[in-house]
Coordinates of C-alpha atoms in Angstrom, one line a residue:
M1 CA 49.3 136.4 109.5
E2 CA 47.9 134.1 112.2
K3 CA 44.3 133.2 112.2
N4 CA 42.1 134.1 115.2
I5 CA 40.8 130.6 116.1
S6 CA 37.9 130.5 118.4
K7 CA 37.6 127.9 121.2
P8 CA 35.7 124.7 120.4
I9 CA 32.4 124.1 122.1
V10 CA 32.7 121.2 124.5
E11 CA 29.6 120.0 126.4
K12 CA 29.5 117.1 128.9
I13 CA 26.2 115.2 129.1
D14 CA 24.9 111.8 130.2
Y15 CA 25.0 109.4 127.3
N16 CA 21.5 108.4 126.4
S17 CA 18.9 109.5 123.8
N18 CA 16.8 111.4 126.2
S19 CA 19.7 113.4 127.6
L20 CA 20.7 114.5 124.1
L21 CA 17.2 115.6 123.3
D22 CA 16.8 117.4 126.6
F23 CA 20.1 119.2 126.0
E24 CA 19.1 120.3 122.5
N25 CA 15.7 121.6 123.8
E26 CA 17.6 123.5 126.6
L27 CA 19.8 125.2 124.0
N28 CA 16.9 126.0 121.7
S29 CA 15.0 127.6 124.5
S30 CA 17.7 130.2 125.0
K31 CA 18.3 132.7 122.2
K32 CA 21.9 133.0 123.3
S33 CA 22.4 129.3 122.6
E34 CA 21.0 129.3 119.1
E35 CA 24.5 129.4 117.5
E36 CA 25.8 126.7 119.8
S37 CA 22.8 124.5 119.0
E38 CA 23.4 124.9 115.3
I39 CA 27.1 124.1 115.5
L40 CA 26.4 120.9 117.7
F41 CA 23.4 119.6 115.9
R42 CA 23.8 120.8 112.3
Y43 CA 27.5 120.8 111.7
P44 CA 29.9 117.9 111.8
T45 CA 30.8 117.0 115.4
I46 CA 33.2 114.9 117.3
Y47 CA 32.2 112.9 120.4
I48 CA 34.0 111.0 123.2
V49 CA 31.9 108.4 125.1
N50 CA 33.4 107.1 128.2
N51 CA 32.4 104.4 130.7
Q52 CA 34.0 104.0 134.1
I53 CA 34.9 100.4 134.8
K54 CA 32.9 99.3 137.9
K55 CA 35.6 97.1 139.4
K56 CA 38.3 99.8 138.7
P57 CA 36.5 103.2 138.9
S58 CA 39.6 105.1 138.1
Q59 CA 39.9 103.4 134.7
F60 CA 37.8 104.1 131.6
S61 CA 36.7 102.4 128.4
V62 CA 36.2 105.0 125.7
Y63 CA 34.9 105.5 122.2
V64 CA 36.0 108.4 120.0
G65 CA 33.8 109.2 116.9
E66 CA 32.8 111.8 114.4
T67 CA 29.5 112.3 112.7
N68 CA 27.4 114.7 110.6
D69 CA 24.3 113.9 112.7
I70 CA 24.9 113.3 116.4
K71 CA 21.3 112.4 117.2
R72 CA 21.1 109.8 114.5
R73 CA 24.5 108.4 115.4
T74 CA 23.6 108.2 119.1
N75 CA 20.5 106.2 118.3
E76 CA 22.5 103.8 116.0
H77 CA 25.0 103.2 118.8
L78 CA 22.3 102.5 121.5
Q79 CA 19.8 100.6 119.3
I80 CA 21.9 98.8 116.7
D81 CA 25.5 98.6 117.8
S82 CA 24.5 97.5 121.3
R83 CA 23.3 94.2 119.9
D84 CA 26.7 93.0 118.9
S85 CA 29.3 95.3 120.7
D86 CA 30.2 94.6 124.3
F87 CA 31.1 98.3 124.7
W88 CA 27.8 99.6 123.5
K89 CA 25.9 96.9 125.5
K90 CA 27.6 98.2 128.7
I91 CA 26.9 101.8 127.7
K92 CA 23.2 101.1 127.2
N93 CA 22.8 99.2 130.5
F94 CA 25.0 101.3 132.8
T95 CA 23.9 104.7 134.2
N96 CA 27.3 106.3 134.7
S97 CA 28.3 106.7 131.0
E98 CA 28.8 110.2 129.7
M99 CA 29.7 112.0 126.5
F100 CA 31.8 114.9 125.6
L101 CA 30.2 116.5 122.6
I102 CA 32.6 118.7 120.6
G103 CA 31.7 121.3 117.9
H104 CA 33.4 124.2 116.1
E105 CA 32.3 126.7 113.5
H106 CA 35.1 125.6 111.2
F107 CA 34.5 121.9 111.4
N108 CA 34.3 120.0 108.1
K109 CA 34.6 116.3 107.3
S110 CA 38.4 116.2 106.8
L111 CA 39.1 118.3 109.9
T112 CA 36.8 116.2 112.1
L113 CA 38.4 113.0 110.8
D114 CA 41.9 114.4 111.6
I115 CA 40.9 115.5 115.1
E116 CA 39.2 112.1 115.7
N117 CA 42.4 110.4 114.7
R118 CA 44.5 112.6 117.0
L119 CA 42.1 112.1 119.9
M120 CA 42.5 108.4 119.5
H121 CA 46.2 108.8 119.4
Y122 CA 46.2 110.8 122.7
M123 CA 43.6 108.6 124.4
S124 CA 45.7 105.5 123.6
G125 CA 48.5 107.2 125.6
I126 CA 46.4 107.7 128.7
E127 CA 47.2 105.2 131.5
A128 CA 43.6 105.4 132.8
V129 CA 42.1 104.3 129.4
T130 CA 42.1 100.6 129.3
D131 CA 40.5 100.2 125.8
I132 CA 39.4 102.2 122.8
S133 CA 36.4 100.8 121.0
N134 CA 36.6 102.8 117.8
K135 CA 39.8 101.8 116.2
R136 CA 39.9 103.3 112.7
A137 CA 43.0 105.2 111.8
N138 CA 42.1 107.9 109.4
Q139 CA 44.7 110.6 109.2
Q140 CA 44.0 113.1 106.4
G141 CA 46.4 114.8 103.9
D142 CA 46.2 118.5 103.1
Y143 CA 42.8 120.2 102.9
Y144 CA 41.4 123.7 103.0
T145 CA 41.5 124.1 106.8
S146 CA 44.4 121.7 107.7
D147 CA 46.4 124.6 109.1
E148 CA 43.8 124.9 111.8
L149 CA 44.2 121.4 113.1
N150 CA 47.0 122.1 115.7
P151 CA 45.5 125.3 117.2
I152 CA 42.0 123.9 117.4
F153 CA 43.3 120.7 119.0
E154 CA 45.3 122.6 121.7
L155 CA 42.2 124.7 122.6
L156 CA 40.1 121.5 122.5
W157 CA 42.3 119.7 124.9
D158 CA 42.3 122.6 127.4
E159 CA 38.4 122.6 127.3
L160 CA 38.4 118.8 127.8
R161 CA 40.6 119.1 130.8
N162 CA 38.4 121.9 132.2
K163 CA 35.3 119.7 131.9
G164 CA 36.8 116.3 132.4
K165 CA 37.0 116.1 136.2
N166 CA 34.6 113.7 138.0
S167 CA 33.2 114.1 141.5
K168 CA 36.4 112.6 143.0
G169 CA 38.6 115.2 141.3
E170 CA 40.0 112.6 138.8
N171 CA 40.5 113.8 135.3
L172 CA 40.1 111.6 132.2
F173 CA 42.3 114.1 130.3
P174 CA 45.8 114.6 131.8
P175 CA 48.2 117.3 130.6
I176 CA 49.5 116.8 127.1
N177 CA 53.1 116.6 128.1
V178 CA 52.3 113.7 130.4
I179 CA 50.6 111.8 127.6
K180 CA 53.5 112.5 125.2
D181 CA 55.9 110.9 127.6
S182 CA 54.2 107.6 127.4
A183 CA 55.9 104.9 125.2
I184 CA 52.4 103.9 123.9
F185 CA 51.8 107.4 122.6
K186 CA 55.2 107.4 120.9
S187 CA 54.6 104.0 119.3
S188 CA 50.9 104.4 118.6
P189 CA 49.5 103.4 115.2
F190 CA 47.5 106.6 115.3
Q191 CA 50.8 108.6 115.2
K192 CA 50.6 110.8 112.1
L193 CA 53.1 109.5 109.5
T194 CA 55.6 111.8 107.8
F195 CA 55.5 111.8 104.0
E196 CA 58.6 109.5 104.0
Q197 CA 56.9 107.1 106.4
F198 CA 53.6 107.2 104.4
K199 CA 55.5 106.3 101.2
A200 CA 57.3 103.5 102.9
K201 CA 54.0 102.1 104.3
D202 CA 52.4 102.1 100.9
Q203 CA 55.4 100.3 99.4
V204 CA 55.4 97.7 102.1
M205 CA 51.7 97.1 102.0
A206 CA 51.8 96.8 98.2
K207 CA 54.6 94.2 98.5
I208 CA 52.7 92.2 101.1
E209 CA 49.6 92.2 99.0
E210 CA 51.6 91.1 95.9
A211 CA 53.2 88.2 97.8
L212 CA 49.9 87.0 99.3
N213 CA 48.0 87.4 96.0
R214 CA 50.6 85.3 94.2
N215 CA 50.8 82.8 97.1
K216 CA 54.6 83.3 97.6
N217 CA 56.3 81.9 100.7
G218 CA 59.3 83.1 102.8
Q219 CA 59.3 86.6 101.3
L220 CA 61.5 89.1 103.2
I221 CA 60.8 92.8 103.2
L222 CA 63.5 94.8 104.9
V223 CA 63.0 98.2 106.4
T224 CA 66.3 99.9 107.4
G225 CA 67.1 103.2 109.0
E226 CA 69.4 104.8 111.7
A227 CA 68.2 105.3 115.3
G228 CA 65.4 107.9 115.4
T229 CA 64.2 107.6 111.8
G230 CA 60.7 106.5 112.8
K231 CA 61.0 102.7 112.2
T232 CA 58.9 101.7 115.2
V233 CA 56.0 104.1 114.4
L234 CA 56.0 102.8 110.8
L235 CA 55.8 99.2 112.0
S236 CA 53.1 99.9 114.6
N237 CA 51.0 101.6 111.8
L238 CA 51.6 98.6 109.5
F239 CA 50.6 96.2 112.2
Y240 CA 47.3 98.0 112.9
E241 CA 46.6 98.4 109.1
L242 CA 47.0 94.7 108.6
F243 CA 44.8 94.0 111.6
K244 CA 42.0 96.2 110.3
S245 CA 42.4 94.8 106.8
S246 CA 42.1 91.2 108.0
A247 CA 38.6 91.8 109.5
A248 CA 35.7 89.8 108.1
D249 CA 34.0 93.0 106.8
S250 CA 37.2 94.5 105.3
E251 CA 37.1 95.9 101.8
N252 CA 40.6 94.6 101.1
V253 CA 39.9 91.2 99.5
I254 CA 43.6 90.2 99.5
L255 CA 44.1 90.8 103.2
R256 CA 40.7 89.8 104.5
G257 CA 41.0 86.8 106.9
K258 CA 44.8 86.8 106.9
T259 CA 46.8 86.3 110.0
E260 CA 49.6 88.4 111.3
S261 CA 52.0 88.6 114.3
L262 CA 54.4 91.2 115.6
L263 CA 57.6 89.9 117.2
V264 CA 60.3 91.7 119.1
N265 CA 63.3 90.3 121.0
H266 CA 63.2 93.2 123.6
D267 CA 61.4 93.0 126.9
E268 CA 60.6 96.7 127.2
Q269 CA 59.3 97.1 123.6
L270 CA 57.3 93.9 124.0
K271 CA 55.5 95.5 126.9
V272 CA 54.5 98.5 124.8
Y273 CA 53.2 96.4 121.8
K274 CA 51.2 94.1 124.2
Q275 CA 49.6 97.2 125.8
I276 CA 48.7 98.6 122.4
A277 CA 47.2 95.3 121.2
K278 CA 45.2 95.1 124.4
K279 CA 43.9 98.7 124.3
L280 CA 42.8 98.3 120.7
G281 CA 41.2 94.9 121.1
M282 CA 43.7 93.2 118.8
T283 CA 44.2 90.2 121.0
D284 CA 42.6 87.2 119.3
K285 CA 42.1 83.7 120.9
K286 CA 42.6 82.2 117.4
N287 CA 46.0 83.9 117.2
P288 CA 47.4 84.0 120.8
Y289 CA 50.9 84.8 119.6
M290 CA 49.9 88.1 117.9
V291 CA 52.6 89.9 120.0
E292 CA 55.4 87.7 121.2
K293 CA 59.1 87.1 121.4
P294 CA 60.6 85.3 118.4
T295 CA 61.6 82.2 120.4
T296 CA 58.1 81.8 121.9
F297 CA 56.6 82.1 118.5
I298 CA 59.0 79.6 116.8
K299 CA 58.3 77.1 119.6
N300 CA 54.5 77.4 119.5
H301 CA 53.9 77.7 115.7
S302 CA 54.2 75.0 113.1
S303 CA 55.7 75.7 109.7
K304 CA 53.1 73.4 108.2
N305 CA 50.4 76.0 108.9
K306 CA 52.1 79.1 107.8
I307 CA 51.1 82.5 109.1
D308 CA 50.5 85.1 106.5
V309 CA 52.5 88.1 107.7
I310 CA 55.1 88.4 110.5
L311 CA 56.4 91.8 111.5
V312 CA 59.7 92.0 113.4
D313 CA 60.8 95.1 115.2
E314 CA 64.4 95.5 116.3
A315 CA 65.3 92.7 113.9
H316 CA 69.0 93.3 114.7
L317 CA 68.2 91.6 118.0
L318 CA 67.4 88.3 116.4
W319 CA 69.7 85.5 117.4
T320 CA 72.0 83.8 114.9
Q321 CA 73.0 81.0 117.3
G322 CA 71.3 78.7 119.8
K323 CA 70.7 80.2 123.2
Q324 CA 68.7 79.3 126.3
S325 CA 65.3 77.9 125.0
Y326 CA 66.1 78.6 121.4
Q327 CA 67.9 75.6 119.8
G328 CA 68.0 76.8 116.2
K329 CA 70.8 78.5 114.4
N330 CA 69.1 81.6 112.9
Q331 CA 65.8 83.1 114.1
L332 CA 65.2 85.1 110.9
N333 CA 65.6 82.0 108.7
D334 CA 63.2 80.1 111.1
L335 CA 60.6 82.9 110.8
L336 CA 60.9 82.9 107.0
K337 CA 60.0 79.2 107.0
Q338 CA 56.9 79.8 109.1
A339 CA 55.5 82.8 107.2
K340 CA 54.5 83.8 103.7
V341 CA 55.9 87.3 104.3
V342 CA 58.3 88.6 107.0
V343 CA 58.7 92.4 107.3
A344 CA 61.9 93.0 109.3
V345 CA 62.8 96.4 110.7
F346 CA 66.6 96.4 110.9
D347 CA 69.5 98.7 112.0
P348 CA 72.9 97.1 111.7
H349 CA 74.4 99.9 113.8
Q350 CA 72.4 98.7 116.8
I351 CA 73.8 95.1 117.0
L352 CA 75.3 94.9 120.5
R353 CA 76.4 91.3 121.0
T354 CA 77.7 88.2 119.4
A355 CA 74.4 86.3 119.6
E356 CA 72.8 89.0 117.4
Y357 CA 75.7 89.3 115.0
R358 CA 75.7 88.9 111.3
S359 CA 78.8 89.7 109.4
A360 CA 79.0 92.8 107.3
E361 CA 79.0 90.6 104.2
N362 CA 75.8 88.9 105.3
I363 CA 74.1 92.2 106.1
Q364 CA 75.1 93.6 102.7
K365 CA 74.0 90.4 100.9
M366 CA 70.6 90.6 102.7
Q367 CA 70.1 94.2 101.7
L368 CA 71.2 93.6 98.1
D369 CA 68.8 90.6 97.8
A370 CA 65.9 92.7 99.2
A371 CA 66.8 95.6 96.9
K372 CA 66.8 93.3 93.8
N373 CA 63.3 92.3 94.5
N374 CA 62.3 95.9 95.4
N375 CA 61.8 94.7 98.9
L376 CA 64.2 97.2 100.6
V377 CA 62.7 100.3 102.2
T378 CA 65.1 102.9 103.8
L379 CA 64.2 105.7 106.2
V380 CA 66.7 108.5 106.3
N381 CA 65.0 111.5 108.0
Q382 CA 66.0 112.0 111.6
M383 CA 62.9 112.4 113.7
R384 CA 64.0 111.8 117.3
I385 CA 66.6 114.5 117.9
H386 CA 65.0 117.9 117.9
S387 CA 68.1 119.8 117.0
N388 CA 69.7 121.7 114.1
E389 CA 71.6 119.8 111.5
N390 CA 75.0 120.7 112.9
T391 CA 74.2 119.0 116.3
V392 CA 73.2 115.8 114.5
K393 CA 76.4 116.0 112.5
W394 CA 78.4 116.5 115.8
I395 CA 76.9 113.4 117.3
R396 CA 77.4 111.3 114.2
N397 CA 81.0 112.5 113.8
L398 CA 81.7 111.3 117.3
I399 CA 80.1 107.9 116.8
D400 CA 80.9 107.2 113.2
N401 CA 84.3 108.7 112.8
S402 CA 85.5 108.7 116.4
R403 CA 86.3 112.4 116.1
I404 CA 85.5 115.2 118.5
S405 CA 84.7 118.6 116.8
P406 CA 83.7 121.9 118.5
I407 CA 80.2 121.7 119.9
P408 CA 77.9 123.8 117.6
N409 CA 75.6 126.5 118.8
D410 CA 72.0 125.2 119.0
D411 CA 69.2 127.0 120.8
S412 CA 66.8 124.0 120.2
F413 CA 68.9 121.2 121.7
D414 CA 70.7 121.1 125.0
L415 CA 74.1 119.4 124.4
R416 CA 76.2 119.7 127.5
I417 CA 79.4 118.1 128.9
F418 CA 79.8 117.7 132.6
D419 CA 82.9 117.4 134.8
S420 CA 81.1 115.4 137.4
P421 CA 78.7 112.5 137.2
Q422 CA 76.9 113.7 140.4
R423 CA 76.3 117.2 138.8
M424 CA 75.0 115.5 135.6
Y425 CA 72.7 113.3 137.7
D426 CA 71.4 116.3 139.7
S427 CA 70.6 118.1 136.4
I428 CA 68.8 115.1 134.9
K429 CA 66.8 114.6 138.2
A430 CA 65.8 118.3 138.1
K431 CA 64.7 117.9 134.5
S432 CA 62.7 114.8 135.4
Q433 CA 60.9 116.5 138.4
N434 CA 59.7 119.3 136.1
K435 CA 56.9 117.6 134.2
Q436 CA 57.1 120.2 131.5
N437 CA 60.5 118.7 130.6
G438 CA 59.2 115.1 130.4
I439 CA 61.0 111.9 131.2
S440 CA 64.7 112.2 131.7
R441 CA 67.0 109.4 132.8
L442 CA 70.6 108.5 133.4
L443 CA 72.3 105.9 131.1
A444 CA 75.8 104.3 130.9
T445 CA 77.9 102.1 128.8
F446 CA 78.1 98.5 130.2
D447 CA 81.4 99.0 132.0
W448 CA 80.4 98.0 135.6
P449 CA 79.5 94.4 136.6
Y450 CA 75.8 93.4 136.7
N451 CA 74.1 90.1 137.1
Q452 CA 70.3 90.3 137.1
K453 CA 70.0 86.8 138.5
K454 CA 72.3 87.3 141.5
K455 CA 72.6 89.7 144.3
N456 CA 75.8 91.7 144.7
K457 CA 77.5 90.3 147.9
L458 CA 79.7 93.3 148.2
D459 CA 76.8 95.8 148.5
S460 CA 74.8 96.1 151.6
K461 CA 71.5 96.1 149.7
G462 CA 72.6 93.6 147.2
Y463 CA 72.7 96.1 144.2
W464 CA 75.0 96.1 141.3
N465 CA 76.1 99.7 141.0
V466 CA 77.6 102.1 138.5
K467 CA 80.4 103.7 140.5
V468 CA 82.6 106.6 139.6
E469 CA 84.7 107.7 142.6
D470 CA 82.2 108.9 145.2
F471 CA 79.2 108.7 142.8
S472 CA 77.2 105.4 142.9
L473 CA 73.7 104.4 141.6
P474 CA 72.3 101.0 141.0
W475 CA 72.0 99.6 137.5
N476 CA 68.5 99.3 136.1
L477 CA 65.8 96.8 137.1
Q478 CA 66.9 96.5 140.7
L479 CA 64.9 99.0 142.8
P480 CA 61.5 97.9 144.1
V481 CA 58.7 98.6 141.7
H482 CA 55.4 100.0 142.9
K483 CA 52.3 97.8 142.3
G484 CA 50.4 98.7 139.1
I485 CA 53.4 100.1 137.1
K486 CA 55.3 96.8 136.4
D487 CA 53.9 96.7 132.9
L488 CA 55.2 100.2 132.1
P489 CA 58.5 100.4 130.2
W490 CA 61.6 101.0 132.4
A491 CA 61.9 104.8 131.8
E492 CA 58.2 105.4 132.7
Q493 CA 58.5 103.9 136.1
D494 CA 59.0 106.6 138.8
Q495 CA 61.8 104.8 140.8
T496 CA 64.0 104.5 137.7
I497 CA 65.2 108.1 138.1
D498 CA 67.4 106.6 140.8
E499 CA 68.8 103.9 138.6
V500 CA 71.2 103.9 135.6
G501 CA 69.8 102.5 132.4
S502 CA 71.7 100.3 130.0
T503 CA 71.4 99.8 126.3
F504 CA 69.3 96.7 126.9
T505 CA 66.5 98.7 128.7
I506 CA 66.6 101.9 126.6
Q507 CA 67.1 100.5 123.1
G508 CA 64.2 101.4 120.9
F509 CA 63.0 104.2 123.2
D510 CA 63.7 107.9 123.6
L511 CA 64.0 110.3 126.5
N512 CA 63.5 114.0 126.6
Y513 CA 66.9 114.5 128.2
A514 CA 69.4 111.7 128.3
G515 CA 72.4 111.8 130.7
V516 CA 75.1 109.4 129.4
I517 CA 78.0 108.2 131.5
I518 CA 80.6 107.1 129.0
G519 CA 82.6 104.5 130.9
P520 CA 86.3 103.4 130.7
S521 CA 85.7 101.2 127.6
V522 CA 85.7 104.4 125.5
K523 CA 88.9 106.4 125.6
Y524 CA 90.5 109.3 123.7
R525 CA 94.0 108.8 122.4
N526 CA 96.0 110.5 119.6
G527 CA 93.1 112.6 118.4
H528 CA 90.3 110.0 118.2
L529 CA 88.2 107.6 120.2
I530 CA 89.3 104.1 120.9
F531 CA 87.3 101.2 122.3
D532 CA 88.9 99.1 125.1
K533 CA 87.2 95.8 125.4
T534 CA 89.2 95.0 128.6
A535 CA 87.4 97.8 130.4
S536 CA 83.9 96.5 129.3
M537 CA 81.8 94.2 131.5
N538 CA 79.6 93.2 128.5
K539 CA 80.9 89.7 127.8
N540 CA 78.2 89.3 125.1
A541 CA 80.0 92.1 123.2
T542 CA 83.6 91.2 124.0
Q543 CA 83.7 87.5 123.5
K544 CA 85.0 86.2 120.2
R545 CA 82.5 84.8 117.7
D546 CA 83.2 81.0 117.3
G547 CA 86.3 81.6 119.4
K548 CA 88.0 83.3 116.4
I549 CA 86.4 86.6 115.2
D550 CA 86.7 89.7 117.4
N551 CA 83.9 92.1 116.8
S552 CA 84.2 93.9 120.1
K553 CA 85.1 97.3 118.6
E554 CA 82.0 97.2 116.4
F555 CA 79.7 96.2 119.3
L556 CA 81.1 98.8 121.7
K557 CA 80.8 101.5 119.0
N558 CA 77.2 100.4 118.5
E559 CA 76.6 100.6 122.2
L560 CA 77.7 104.2 122.2
N561 CA 75.5 104.9 119.2
V562 CA 72.4 103.6 121.0
L563 CA 73.1 105.7 124.1
L564 CA 73.9 109.0 122.4
T565 CA 70.8 108.9 120.2
R566 CA 68.2 108.7 122.9
G567 CA 67.7 112.4 123.8
V568 CA 64.9 114.3 122.1
N569 CA 65.6 117.7 123.6
G570 CA 68.9 117.3 125.3
L571 CA 72.0 115.1 125.7
Y572 CA 74.3 115.4 128.7
I573 CA 77.6 113.6 128.7
Y574 CA 80.2 112.6 131.4
A575 CA 83.3 110.7 130.4
V576 CA 85.2 108.6 132.9
D577 CA 88.4 108.6 130.8
D578 CA 90.4 111.7 131.8
E579 CA 91.6 112.5 128.3
L580 CA 88.2 112.1 126.8
R581 CA 86.5 114.2 129.4
K582 CA 89.1 117.0 129.0
K583 CA 88.7 117.0 125.3
L584 CA 84.9 117.1 125.5
L585 CA 85.0 120.0 128.0
K586 CA 87.5 121.8 125.8
V587 CA 85.3 121.7 122.7
Q588 CA 82.3 122.8 124.8
G589 CA 84.2 125.9 125.8
D590 CA 81.9 128.5 127.3
K591 CA 78.8 127.1 125.8
I592 CA 77.5 125.8 129.1
K593 CA 73.8 126.7 129.4

């Protein structure tokens, strides 16, 4: 039986001590408002203080908090916190600051802490919010009213949207589905961890503390898992936990004052982590390489002065040979020399090119060594694809076993085969235009030429295109980018609906609906998939390692793995190879939705 949950009380008032007292007196003067006054001034409450940035009035600096006494807490912020905090100094001195005061008859300490955490999660995903001053992550476990969290929060967000408009019609609180589409929201350290992730986090934190307490050097903690098992969220949460624990007033004696950096060899994911660090005030002049690429970090950091903890996302992208500005032989080994502890998130099935390659034997040895020291953490629960188990099995059977089985019935996931790339593109574009569906994009295997540094002389606009008969769209990162969105990941930029994404722009991210063009490098012969390196344009995947070892089949298979595991709510497929397309259409049968 569902509970009848009442709407939260949300009041917007100017943020100063006098306004709060005036508001309380106004409520107390009306008998109808006695209950509201009691809930807001006697019960636990949540509050959001926001300050419009003068130079950029459409952007906001915010603070999300919870308290048992809003009047006392307001005075503490304005009289005490304003001495040392830049945020509260501005709030005290500016006249345009306001507060959303939130109450509910069912609020208790655990519930308000959980809603505070979720509000910080959502606020971090709002483009107009430049920084969040309260940074504590405090998700709660089960408690008496934990089943009321979701319905109360949904009602709360509707109330905030109703009262969040300013005089110009701008709203600090966008629709929930818009926020959920942002890469920052999906990678936020405020994301509530699953039980599996929570256990993994505790295990990693315990191993970090043990290594630092015993003054060990070059310790490798390996976190593995297939695409979509929540590795990035876990790493983001770890990064933030270490940042909080390193503060001078931290209760964690072992981690207090310790240094940490997060490294990733992926331009799009790097943007996201830098935005998170900036919004949460994690950037430190004493540690300018807190979020960087491995090569930059290695070049600018001396192994004589070791950093305490390095976190590496997408560690399968680390290089194992010299390239460009990196003159070493193995980036992971170099990082281990420069740190006491390296936590590496790793998926061997996402290695896409020779420069990232480690042989199966080396991978196995690395995992065995980590396991011997209890330094191996494995995530297994699929979190990205919102489908039933049979759909996940179908996708995995196609990728892992090169077999095509009948497409299962699944009302929760839209798995569809197309006989035309244009029709698939039209469907993806229609999904993208409906904001309720969220971000949807077209992707393809790297089977058409592309050189980011050169213009295509054969195209009137100089674009490198994905072409299938009469269908043609430019590869990613070529269309003009509107000012102000260059720092957003590729899929979040509006113009990219008219581009085709590659593994190198979409790896590590998800889409609500992914339309995948499987190019001629993937064929269907004699009852199973084959990978044809002669049809691939990805030289980094098809060239032999040391001129001897051919790993192209493995890399092309991994490329397919990355592309087919991006869709959260739907996967659309068009295959260029006639036999593959006919087989896929046959197993789809009459299941077209």
